[in-house]
Coordinates of C-alpha atoms and ligand atoms in Angstrom, one line a residue:
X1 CA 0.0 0.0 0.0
X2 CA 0.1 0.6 0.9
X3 CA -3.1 -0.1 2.0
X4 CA -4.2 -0.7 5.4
X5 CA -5.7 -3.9 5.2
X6 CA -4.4 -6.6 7.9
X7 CA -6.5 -9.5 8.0
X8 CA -5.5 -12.5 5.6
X9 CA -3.4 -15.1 4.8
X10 CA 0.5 -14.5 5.9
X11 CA 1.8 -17.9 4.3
X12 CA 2.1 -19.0 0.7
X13 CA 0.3 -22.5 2.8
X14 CA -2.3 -20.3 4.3
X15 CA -3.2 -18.4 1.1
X16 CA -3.4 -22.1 -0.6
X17 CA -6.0 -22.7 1.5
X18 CA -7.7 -19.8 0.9
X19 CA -7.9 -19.8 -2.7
X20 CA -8.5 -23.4 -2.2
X21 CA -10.8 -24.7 -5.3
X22 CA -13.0 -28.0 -5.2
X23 CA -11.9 -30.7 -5.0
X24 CA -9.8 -31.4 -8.6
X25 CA -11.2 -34.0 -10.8
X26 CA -9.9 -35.5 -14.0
X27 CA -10.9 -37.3 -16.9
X28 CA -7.6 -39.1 -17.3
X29 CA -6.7 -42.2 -16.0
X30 CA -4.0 -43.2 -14.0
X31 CA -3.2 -43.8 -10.1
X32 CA -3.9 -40.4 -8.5
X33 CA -7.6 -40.1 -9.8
X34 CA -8.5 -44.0 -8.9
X35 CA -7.0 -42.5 -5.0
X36 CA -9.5 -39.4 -5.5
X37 CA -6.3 -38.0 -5.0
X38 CA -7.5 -33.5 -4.5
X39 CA -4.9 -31.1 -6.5
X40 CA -5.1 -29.6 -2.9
X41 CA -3.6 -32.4 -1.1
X42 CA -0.8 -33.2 -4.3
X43 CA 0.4 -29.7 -3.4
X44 CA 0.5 -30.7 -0.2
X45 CA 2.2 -34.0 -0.2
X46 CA 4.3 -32.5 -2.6
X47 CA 5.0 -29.7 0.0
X48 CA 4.5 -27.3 -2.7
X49 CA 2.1 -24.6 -3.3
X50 CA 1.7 -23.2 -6.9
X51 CA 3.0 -19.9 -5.6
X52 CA 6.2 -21.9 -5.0
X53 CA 5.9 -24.0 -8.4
X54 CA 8.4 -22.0 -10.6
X55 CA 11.2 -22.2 -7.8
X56 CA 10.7 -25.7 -7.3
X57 CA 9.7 -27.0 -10.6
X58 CA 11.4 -30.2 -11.4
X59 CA 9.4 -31.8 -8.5
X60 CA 6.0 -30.1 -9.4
X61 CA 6.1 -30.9 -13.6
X62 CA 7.0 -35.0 -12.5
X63 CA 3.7 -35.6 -11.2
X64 CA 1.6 -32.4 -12.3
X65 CA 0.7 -33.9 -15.9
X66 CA -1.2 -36.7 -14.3
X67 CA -3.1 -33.8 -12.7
X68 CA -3.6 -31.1 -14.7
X69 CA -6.4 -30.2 -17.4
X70 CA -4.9 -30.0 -21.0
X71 CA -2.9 -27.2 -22.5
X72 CA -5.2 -23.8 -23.0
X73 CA -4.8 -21.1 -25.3
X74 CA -5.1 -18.2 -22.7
X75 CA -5.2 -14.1 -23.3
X76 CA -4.3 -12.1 -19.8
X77 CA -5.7 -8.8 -20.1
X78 CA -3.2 -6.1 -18.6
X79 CA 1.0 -6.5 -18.0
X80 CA 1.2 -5.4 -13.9
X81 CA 2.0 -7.8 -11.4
X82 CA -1.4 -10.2 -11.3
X83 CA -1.1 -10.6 -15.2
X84 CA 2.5 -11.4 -15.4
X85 CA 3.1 -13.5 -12.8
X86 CA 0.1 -15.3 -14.2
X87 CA 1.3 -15.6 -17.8
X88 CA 5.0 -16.6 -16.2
X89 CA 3.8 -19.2 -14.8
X90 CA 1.2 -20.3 -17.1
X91 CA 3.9 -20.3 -19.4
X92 CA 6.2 -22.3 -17.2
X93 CA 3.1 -25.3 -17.0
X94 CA 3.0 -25.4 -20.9
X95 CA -0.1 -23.0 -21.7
X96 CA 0.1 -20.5 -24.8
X97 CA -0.7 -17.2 -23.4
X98 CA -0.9 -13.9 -25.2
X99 CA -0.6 -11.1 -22.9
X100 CA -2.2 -7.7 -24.0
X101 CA -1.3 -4.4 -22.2
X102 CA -2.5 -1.0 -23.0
X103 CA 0.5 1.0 -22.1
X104 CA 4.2 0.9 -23.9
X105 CA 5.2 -0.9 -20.5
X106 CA 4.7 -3.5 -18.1
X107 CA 4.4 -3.2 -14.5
X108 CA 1.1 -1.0 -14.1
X109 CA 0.9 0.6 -10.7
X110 CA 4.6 -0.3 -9.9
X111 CA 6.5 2.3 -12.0
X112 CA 9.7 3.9 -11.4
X113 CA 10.4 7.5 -12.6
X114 CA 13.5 8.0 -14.0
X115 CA 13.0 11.4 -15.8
X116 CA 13.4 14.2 -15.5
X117 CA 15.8 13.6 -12.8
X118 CA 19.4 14.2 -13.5
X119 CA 22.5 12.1 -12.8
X120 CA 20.7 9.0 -12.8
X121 CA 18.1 9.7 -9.9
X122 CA 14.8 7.7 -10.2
X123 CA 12.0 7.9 -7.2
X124 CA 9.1 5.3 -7.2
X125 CA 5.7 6.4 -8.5
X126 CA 4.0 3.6 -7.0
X127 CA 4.8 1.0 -4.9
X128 CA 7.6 0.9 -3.2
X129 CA 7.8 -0.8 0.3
X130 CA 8.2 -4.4 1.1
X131 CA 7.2 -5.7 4.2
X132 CA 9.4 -8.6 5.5
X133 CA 6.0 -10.8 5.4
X134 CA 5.2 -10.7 2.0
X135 CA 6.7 -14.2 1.2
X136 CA 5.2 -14.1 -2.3
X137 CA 6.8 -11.0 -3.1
X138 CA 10.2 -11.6 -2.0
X139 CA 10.2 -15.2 -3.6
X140 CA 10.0 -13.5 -7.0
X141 CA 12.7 -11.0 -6.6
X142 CA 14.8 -13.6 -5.6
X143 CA 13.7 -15.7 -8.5
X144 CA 14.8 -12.9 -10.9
X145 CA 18.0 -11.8 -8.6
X146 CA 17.1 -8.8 -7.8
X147 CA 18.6 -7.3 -4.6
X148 CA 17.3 -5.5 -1.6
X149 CA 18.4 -2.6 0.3
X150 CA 16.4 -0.8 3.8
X151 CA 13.8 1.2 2.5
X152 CA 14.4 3.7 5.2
X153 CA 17.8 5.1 6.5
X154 CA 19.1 4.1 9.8
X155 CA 21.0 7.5 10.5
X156 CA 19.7 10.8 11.2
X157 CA 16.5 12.0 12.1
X158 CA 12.6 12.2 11.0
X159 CA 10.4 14.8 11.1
X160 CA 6.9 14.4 12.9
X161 CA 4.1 16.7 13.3
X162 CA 1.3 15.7 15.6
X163 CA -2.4 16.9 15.0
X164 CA -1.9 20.3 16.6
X165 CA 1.2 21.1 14.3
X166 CA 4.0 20.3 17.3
X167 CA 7.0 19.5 15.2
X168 CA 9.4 16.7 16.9
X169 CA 12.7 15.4 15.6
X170 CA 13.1 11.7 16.5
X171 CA 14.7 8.4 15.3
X172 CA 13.3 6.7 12.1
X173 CA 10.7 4.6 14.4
X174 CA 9.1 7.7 15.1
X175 CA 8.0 8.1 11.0
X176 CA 6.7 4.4 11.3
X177 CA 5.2 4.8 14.6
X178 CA 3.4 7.8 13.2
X179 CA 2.0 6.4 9.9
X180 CA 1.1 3.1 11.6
X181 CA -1.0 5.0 14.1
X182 CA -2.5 7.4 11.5
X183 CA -3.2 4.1 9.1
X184 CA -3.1 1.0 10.6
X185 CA -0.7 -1.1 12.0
X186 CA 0.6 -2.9 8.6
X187 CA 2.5 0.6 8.0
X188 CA 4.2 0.8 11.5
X189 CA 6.3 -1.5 12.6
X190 CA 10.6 -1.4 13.2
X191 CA 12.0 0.4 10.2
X192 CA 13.9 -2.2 9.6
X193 CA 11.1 -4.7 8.4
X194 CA 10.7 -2.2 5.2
X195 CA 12.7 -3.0 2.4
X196 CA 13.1 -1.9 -1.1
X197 CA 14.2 -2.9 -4.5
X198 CA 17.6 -1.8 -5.0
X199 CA 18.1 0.4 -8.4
X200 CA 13.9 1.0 -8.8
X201 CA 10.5 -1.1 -8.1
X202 CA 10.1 -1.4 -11.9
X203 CA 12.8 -3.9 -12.5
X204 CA 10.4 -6.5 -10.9
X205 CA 7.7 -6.2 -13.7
X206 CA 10.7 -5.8 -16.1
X207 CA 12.3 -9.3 -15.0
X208 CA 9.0 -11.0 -15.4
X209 CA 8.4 -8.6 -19.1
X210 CA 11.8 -9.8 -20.1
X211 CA 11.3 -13.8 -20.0
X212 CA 7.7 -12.8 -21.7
X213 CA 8.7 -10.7 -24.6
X214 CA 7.3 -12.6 -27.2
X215 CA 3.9 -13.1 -25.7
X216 CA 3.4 -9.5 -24.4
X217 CA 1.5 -6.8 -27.2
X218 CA 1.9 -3.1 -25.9
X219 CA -0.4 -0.4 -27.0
X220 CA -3.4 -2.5 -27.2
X221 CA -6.2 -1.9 -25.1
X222 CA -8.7 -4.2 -24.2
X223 CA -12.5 -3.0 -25.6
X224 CA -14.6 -5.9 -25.6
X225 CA -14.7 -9.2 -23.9
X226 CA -17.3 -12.0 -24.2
X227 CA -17.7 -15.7 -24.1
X228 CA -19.3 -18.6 -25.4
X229 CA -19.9 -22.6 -24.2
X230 CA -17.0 -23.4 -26.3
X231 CA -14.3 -20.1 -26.6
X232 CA -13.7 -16.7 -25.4
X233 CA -13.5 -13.5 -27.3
X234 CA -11.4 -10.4 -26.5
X235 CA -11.9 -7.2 -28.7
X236 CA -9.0 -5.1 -28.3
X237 CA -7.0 -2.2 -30.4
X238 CA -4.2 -2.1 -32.7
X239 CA -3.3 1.1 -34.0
X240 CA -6.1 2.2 -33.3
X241 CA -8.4 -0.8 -35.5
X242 CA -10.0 -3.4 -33.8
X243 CA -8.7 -6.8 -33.7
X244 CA -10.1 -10.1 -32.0
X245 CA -8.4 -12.9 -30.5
X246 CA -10.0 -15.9 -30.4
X247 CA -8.9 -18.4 -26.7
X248 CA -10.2 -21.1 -24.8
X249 CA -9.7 -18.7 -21.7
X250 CA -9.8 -15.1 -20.5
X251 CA -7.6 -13.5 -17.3
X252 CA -8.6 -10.0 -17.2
X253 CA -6.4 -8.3 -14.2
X254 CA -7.8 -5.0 -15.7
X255 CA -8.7 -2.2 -12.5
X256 CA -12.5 -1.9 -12.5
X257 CA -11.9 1.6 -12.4
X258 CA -10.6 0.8 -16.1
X259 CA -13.0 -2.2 -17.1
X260 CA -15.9 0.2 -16.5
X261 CA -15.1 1.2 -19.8
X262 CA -14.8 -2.0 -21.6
X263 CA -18.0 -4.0 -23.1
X264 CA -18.6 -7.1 -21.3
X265 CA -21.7 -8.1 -22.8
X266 CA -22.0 -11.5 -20.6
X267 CA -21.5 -10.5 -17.5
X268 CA -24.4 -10.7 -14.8
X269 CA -25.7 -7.6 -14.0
X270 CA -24.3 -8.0 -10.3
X271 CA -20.9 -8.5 -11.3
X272 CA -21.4 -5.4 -13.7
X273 CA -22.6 -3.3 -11.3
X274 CA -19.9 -4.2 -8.8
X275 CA -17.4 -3.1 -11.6
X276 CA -19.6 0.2 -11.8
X277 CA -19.7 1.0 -7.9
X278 CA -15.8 0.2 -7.6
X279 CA -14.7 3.7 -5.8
X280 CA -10.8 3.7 -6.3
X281 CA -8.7 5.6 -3.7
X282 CA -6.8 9.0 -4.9
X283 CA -3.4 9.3 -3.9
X284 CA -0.5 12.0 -5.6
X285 CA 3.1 12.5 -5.3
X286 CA 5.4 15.2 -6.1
X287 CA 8.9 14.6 -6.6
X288 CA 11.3 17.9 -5.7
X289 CA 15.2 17.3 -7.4
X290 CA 17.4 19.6 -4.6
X291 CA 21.1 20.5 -6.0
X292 CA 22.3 18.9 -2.8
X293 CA 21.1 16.9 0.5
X294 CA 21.3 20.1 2.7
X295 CA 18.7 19.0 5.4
X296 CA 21.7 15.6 6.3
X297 CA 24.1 18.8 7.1
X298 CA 21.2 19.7 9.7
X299 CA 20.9 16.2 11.0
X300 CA 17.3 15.4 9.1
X301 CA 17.2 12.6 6.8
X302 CA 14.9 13.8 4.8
X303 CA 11.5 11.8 5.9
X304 CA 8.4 13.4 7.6
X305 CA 4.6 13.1 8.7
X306 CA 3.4 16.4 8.5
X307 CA -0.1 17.4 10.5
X308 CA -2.4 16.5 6.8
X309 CA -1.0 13.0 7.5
X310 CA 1.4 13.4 4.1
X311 CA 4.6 11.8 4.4
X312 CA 7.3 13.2 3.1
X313 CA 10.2 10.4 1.6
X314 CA 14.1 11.1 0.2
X315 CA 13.6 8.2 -1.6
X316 CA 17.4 8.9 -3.0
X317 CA 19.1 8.9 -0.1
X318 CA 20.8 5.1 -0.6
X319 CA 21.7 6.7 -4.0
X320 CA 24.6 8.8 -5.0
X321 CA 24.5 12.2 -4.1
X322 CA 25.1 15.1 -4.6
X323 CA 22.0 15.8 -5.7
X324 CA 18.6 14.4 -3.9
X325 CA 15.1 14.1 -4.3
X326 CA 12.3 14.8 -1.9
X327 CA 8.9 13.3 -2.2
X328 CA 5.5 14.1 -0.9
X329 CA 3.0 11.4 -0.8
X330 CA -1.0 12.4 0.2
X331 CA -3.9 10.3 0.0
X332 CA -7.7 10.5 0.2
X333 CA -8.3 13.9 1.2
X334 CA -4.9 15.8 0.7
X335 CA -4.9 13.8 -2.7
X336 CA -8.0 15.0 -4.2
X337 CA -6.8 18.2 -3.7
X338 CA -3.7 18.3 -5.2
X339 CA -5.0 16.4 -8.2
X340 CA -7.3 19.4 -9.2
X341 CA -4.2 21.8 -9.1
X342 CA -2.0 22.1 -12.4
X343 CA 0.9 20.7 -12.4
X344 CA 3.0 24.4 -11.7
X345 CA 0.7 24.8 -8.8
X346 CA 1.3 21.0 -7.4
X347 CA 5.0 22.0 -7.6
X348 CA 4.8 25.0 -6.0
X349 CA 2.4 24.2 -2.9
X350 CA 4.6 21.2 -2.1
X351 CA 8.0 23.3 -2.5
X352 CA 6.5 26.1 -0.5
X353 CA 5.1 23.6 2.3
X354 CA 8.2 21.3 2.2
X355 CA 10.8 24.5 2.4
X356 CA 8.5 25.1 5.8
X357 CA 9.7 21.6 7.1
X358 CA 13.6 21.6 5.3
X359 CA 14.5 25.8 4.8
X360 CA 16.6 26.0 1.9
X361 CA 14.7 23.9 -0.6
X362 CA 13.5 26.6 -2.2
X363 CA 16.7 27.9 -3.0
X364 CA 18.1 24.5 -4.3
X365 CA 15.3 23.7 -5.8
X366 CA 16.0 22.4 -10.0
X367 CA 12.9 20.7 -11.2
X368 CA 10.0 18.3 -10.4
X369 CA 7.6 15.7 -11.4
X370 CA 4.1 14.6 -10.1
X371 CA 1.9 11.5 -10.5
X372 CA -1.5 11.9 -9.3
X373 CA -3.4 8.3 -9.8
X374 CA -6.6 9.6 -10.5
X375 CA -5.7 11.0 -13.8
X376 CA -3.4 7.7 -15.0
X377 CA -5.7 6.7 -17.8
X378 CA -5.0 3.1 -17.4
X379 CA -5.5 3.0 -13.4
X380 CA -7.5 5.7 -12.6
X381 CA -6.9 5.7 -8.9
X382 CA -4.1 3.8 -7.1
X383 CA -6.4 0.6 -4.7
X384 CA -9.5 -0.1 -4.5
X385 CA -10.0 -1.4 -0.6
X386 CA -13.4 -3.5 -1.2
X387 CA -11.7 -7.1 -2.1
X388 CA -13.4 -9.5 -3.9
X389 CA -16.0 -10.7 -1.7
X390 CA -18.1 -8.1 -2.5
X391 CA -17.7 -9.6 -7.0
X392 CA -18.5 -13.0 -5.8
X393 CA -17.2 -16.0 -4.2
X394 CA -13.8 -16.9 -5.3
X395 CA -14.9 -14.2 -9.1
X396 CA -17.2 -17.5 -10.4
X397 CA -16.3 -18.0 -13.7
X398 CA -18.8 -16.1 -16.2
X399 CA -19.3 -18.4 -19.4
X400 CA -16.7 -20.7 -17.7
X401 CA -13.9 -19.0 -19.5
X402 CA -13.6 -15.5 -18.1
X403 CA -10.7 -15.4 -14.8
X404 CA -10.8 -11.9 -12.9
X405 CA -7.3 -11.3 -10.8
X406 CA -5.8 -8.1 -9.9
X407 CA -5.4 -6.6 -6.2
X408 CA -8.6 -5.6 -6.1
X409 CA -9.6 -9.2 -5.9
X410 CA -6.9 -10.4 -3.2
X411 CA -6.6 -10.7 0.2
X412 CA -3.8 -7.8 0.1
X413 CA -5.3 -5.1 -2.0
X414 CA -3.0 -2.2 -2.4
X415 CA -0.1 -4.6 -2.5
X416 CA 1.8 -5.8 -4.9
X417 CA 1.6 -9.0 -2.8
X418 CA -2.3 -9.0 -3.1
X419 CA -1.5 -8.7 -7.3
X420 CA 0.6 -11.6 -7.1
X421 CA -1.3 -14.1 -5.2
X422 CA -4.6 -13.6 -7.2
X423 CA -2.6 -14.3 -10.5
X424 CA -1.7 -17.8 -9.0
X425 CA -4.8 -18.0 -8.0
X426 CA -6.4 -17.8 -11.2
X427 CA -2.9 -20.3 -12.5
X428 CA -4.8 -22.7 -10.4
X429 CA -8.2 -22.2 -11.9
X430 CA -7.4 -22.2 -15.4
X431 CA -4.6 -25.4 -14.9
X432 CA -7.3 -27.1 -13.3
X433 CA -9.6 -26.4 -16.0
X434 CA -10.6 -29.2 -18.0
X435 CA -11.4 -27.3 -21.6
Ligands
FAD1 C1 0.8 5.1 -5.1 C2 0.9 3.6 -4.9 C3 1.7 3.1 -3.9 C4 1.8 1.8 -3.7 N1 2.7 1.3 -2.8 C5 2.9 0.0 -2.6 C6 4.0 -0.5 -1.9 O1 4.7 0.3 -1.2 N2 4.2 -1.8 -1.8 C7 3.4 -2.7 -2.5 O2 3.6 -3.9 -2.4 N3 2.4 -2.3 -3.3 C8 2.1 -0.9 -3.4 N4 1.2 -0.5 -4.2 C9 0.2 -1.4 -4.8 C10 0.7 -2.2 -6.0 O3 1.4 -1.3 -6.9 C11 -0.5 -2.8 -6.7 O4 -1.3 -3.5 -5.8 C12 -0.1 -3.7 -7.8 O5 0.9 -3.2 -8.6 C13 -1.4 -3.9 -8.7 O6 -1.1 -4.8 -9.7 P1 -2.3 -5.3 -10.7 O7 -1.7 -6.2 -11.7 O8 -3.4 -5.8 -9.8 O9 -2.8 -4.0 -11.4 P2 -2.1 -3.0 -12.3 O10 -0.7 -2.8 -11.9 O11 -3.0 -1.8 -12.4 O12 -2.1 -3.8 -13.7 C14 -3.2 -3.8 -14.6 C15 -2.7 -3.6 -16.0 O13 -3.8 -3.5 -16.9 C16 -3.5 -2.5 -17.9 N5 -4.8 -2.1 -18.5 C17 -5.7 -1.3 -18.0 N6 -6.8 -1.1 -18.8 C18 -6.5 -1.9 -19.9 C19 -7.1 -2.3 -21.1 N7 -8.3 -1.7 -21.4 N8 -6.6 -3.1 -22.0 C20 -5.4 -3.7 -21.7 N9 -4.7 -3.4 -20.6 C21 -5.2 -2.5 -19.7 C22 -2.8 -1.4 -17.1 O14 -2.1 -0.6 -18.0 C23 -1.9 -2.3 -16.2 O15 -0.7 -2.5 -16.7 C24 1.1 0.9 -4.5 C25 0.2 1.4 -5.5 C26 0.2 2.7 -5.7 C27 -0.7 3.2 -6.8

C-alpha cells in the first residue's frame, strides 16, 4: 500500500488454502484419480504450493501432468503484477498465453520515474515498500535476482508533526510509529522490516516482461470481452483498429476503475454493477530534485509526517548524491486536492510547504515531477480497498472462461503482494480447467 488492510493469509500455505478450489477432478486415467487424489492435497504432499511451483519445478512438472487439465490457449488482459506473474507461470506449466497491455510498458501501478531527474536519480511512482511478510513477493525478486536494500535510512532524524502542528525530531521509528497509528498497524512497525528494490520497483515487472517478450502486445487496449460454451473472445486495439483474439480462456487483471469502460456483454448484471460501484482511492506525489542533500548537514534525513497525514520520503538517499530528491506522498483527502491543481501549482504548494519543514529547498530547488493516480488513464486511482467478496465468491467464472485477478480481488489489495497471489490463483483455476 500501501493499504491498510491486515487480515489475511501470511503464508504461501495459508493463502493455498484460501484460494483453495474444489476438489480437482480429471478425466484421465491413472493412479492419482482412482485415490481421489484432491490437487489440494498433491500440493501438499508434494509440500508445494503453486505460488512456489516456478522455484521448485522439477518436482512439481513429475507428477503435475497426471493432474492437470490439457494445454489452454489463454489471453491475460493487462501486464502489472497479477497478469504477469500469471502468464510466467502459465507459461512455465505449458499454456500458450498472449498477454495484452494497453500502455508501452509492463508493470502497471509499480513504475519507477526516471525522468526528469538528472544524474541517474529515479524515485518510485508507485509502490515501493516491502514488508518482511510478503513471502510471495520476496520469492520472485529472488527468482529474478534482484537485490534488496532498507527502505528507510538508519542514521539521522525524521520529522513528525502531531495533530496540533508540534513538530518533533526523532529516530526513524518515530515516521513508522506515526503512519502506523494514522493508518493501521501494517505501515508501523521497526523500520527495519521495510525494504526496497535496489536500483527501482520497476525492475520486478521488467524481470518478469523480459522472460515474456514474445507473448506481451503493448499499445493494445482491451474494448470488448465475451464468451461462449465453447471459446472466449477479446476485442482489443491495434493502432487504433479493432482486432479479436480468439482463446479457450480469458484473465482479465484490468482495474474496474478501467473495465468500466470495456464492453462485457456477458456479464451478470451484479458482477457489472460491482465493476460500476468500484470507488478507487486518490493518492498523488510530487517529486522535488534539490542540487544537494542540505537538510543531512542539519541532522534530518529527509523523511516526515506532516499534520495533513502526508509523508514526506528522500527516496534517494541510498543513492549517490550530490543531488537528492524529496517526495510528498498524500492520499484520500490531501490527494484530491492536489490532483485538481495544475501541475506548476502542485510543484509549487509542495515546495512552498516542504521549504516550511527543510528551509533551503526553495533555493536548491531544480525541477519536479508529479503523478497523481486519479488521472493515470490506465489506473484511474491507485487501490480499491473492497476485495473480492463483494464480486462473488472466489470471481465465479462467467461463461466458464472469463478469470478476474488483480489486487482488487486479493486478500492484500494495495499490494503488490495481493497482485501476485490472485494471479496464482487464477494459475490454479485455469490449470485445473478441463477445456
Ligand atoms: C501510489 C501507490 C503506492 C503503492 N505502494 C505500494 C507499496 O509500497 N508496496 C506494495 O507492495 N504495493 C504498493 N502499491 C500497490 C501495487 O502497486 C499494486 O497492488 C499492484 O501493482 C497492482 O497490480 P495489478 O496487476 O493488480 O494491477 P495494475 O498494476 O494496475 O495492472 C493492470 C494492468 O492492466 C492494464 N490495463 C488497464 N486497462 C487496460 C485495457 N483496457 N486493456 C489492456 N490493458 C489494460 C494497465 O495498464 C496495467 O498494466 C502501491 C500502489 C500505488 C498506486
Amino acid at each position: 500500500m500501501d493499504g491498510v488492510f491486515s487480515s489475511g493469509p501470511r503464508t504461501i500455505h495459508e493463502l493455498h488454502e484460501y484460494h483453495e478450489a474444489p476438489p480437482y477432478k480429471t478425466e484421465r486415467s491413472g493412479p492419482f484419480n482412482l485415490m481421489a487424489v484432491t490437487r489440494r492435497k498433491f500440493l501438499r504432499n508434494t509440500g508445494l504450493a503453486i505460488a512456489g511451483a516456478s522455484l521448485a519445478r522439477p518436482h512439481l512438472f513429475s507428477n503435475a501432468s497426471i493432474l492437470r487439465g490439457p494445454s489452454k490457449k489463454v489471453a491475460i488482459l493487462g501486464a502489472g503484477m497479477a497478469g504477469l506473474v500469471a502468464g510466467y507461470e502459465l507459461t512455465q506449466l505449458g499454456h500458450d498465453v498472449t498477454i495484452l497491455e494497453a500502455r508501452m510498458r509492463p508493470g502497471g501501478r509499480v513504475h519507477t520515474l526516471r525522468e526528469p531527474f538528472s544524474d541517474g536519480l529515479y524515485a518510485d511512482a508507485g509502490a515501493a515498500r516491502i514488508p518482511d511478510e510478503h513471502d510471495l513477493t520476496l520469492k520472485y525478486v529472488k527468482l529474478f535476482n534482484l537485490s534488496l536494500e532498507p527502505m528507510y535510512p538508519s542514521r539521522l532524524s525524521a520529522l513528525t508533526f502531531d495533530r496540533d502542528g508540534i513538530r518533533r525530531e526523532g529516530p526513524m521509528d518515530s515516521f513508522t510509529e506515526a503512519l502506523g497509528g494514522h493508518f493501521g498497524g501494517d505501515l508501523g512497525g521497526n523500520p527495519s522490516r521495510w525494504q526496497k528494490i535496489k536500483g527501482g520497483t520497476d525492475l520486478l515487472p521488467k524481470a518478469f516482461a523480459q522472460k515474456l517478450a514474445d507473448k506481451i502486445h503493448y499499445g493494445s487496449p482491451v474494448v470488448r470481452i465475451e464468451t461462449d460454451a465453447k471459446m472466449a473472445r477479446v476485442v482489443f486495439l491495434h493502432a487504433g483498429s479493432p482486432q479479436t483474439i480468439t482463446t479457450d480462456r480469458v484473465l482479465c487483471t484490468i482495474p474496474f476503475s478501467v473495465l468500466r469502460n470495456v464492453d462485457l456483454p456477458l456479464l451478470s448484471e451484479r458482477k457489472l454493477d460491482v465493476i460500476k460501484r468500484a470507488q478507487y482511492v486518490a493518492v498523488a506525489r510530487v517529486y522535488l530534485q534539490s542540487r544537494n542533500r542540505f537538510w543531512e548537514g542539519k541532522g534530518l534525513n529527509g523523511f516526515a509526517f506532516t499534520q495533513s497525514a502526508v509523508e514526506v520520503w528522500h527516496p534517494t538517499w541510498s543513492q549517490n548524491g550530490p543531488r537528492g530528491i524529496l517526495m510528498t506522498y498524500a492520499r484520500p483527502g490531501e490527494a484530491e486536492r492536489i490532483t485538481n491543481l495544475k501541475d506548476p501549482e502542485r510543484i509549487s504548494s509542495a515546495l512552498k510547504e516542504l521549504d516550511g519543514y527543510f528551509p533551503g529547498l526553495q533555493a536548491n530547488f531544480e525541477g519536479a515531477a508529479t503523478k497523481c493516480w486519479l488521472e493515470d488513464e490506465w489506473a484511474r486511482g491507485a487501490w480499491w480497498f473492497v476485495g473480492f467478496r463483494d464480486f462473488g465468491r472466489s470471481i465465479e467464472v462467467e461463461g466458464g472462461r472469463i478469470h478476474f485477478a488483480g489486487e482488487h480481488l486479493s486478500e492484500w489489495p494495495s499490494w503488490m503482494q495481493g497482485a501476485l497471489s490472485s494471479g496464482l490463483r487464477a494459475v490454479k483455476e485455469i490449470d485445473e480447467a478441463i477445456v
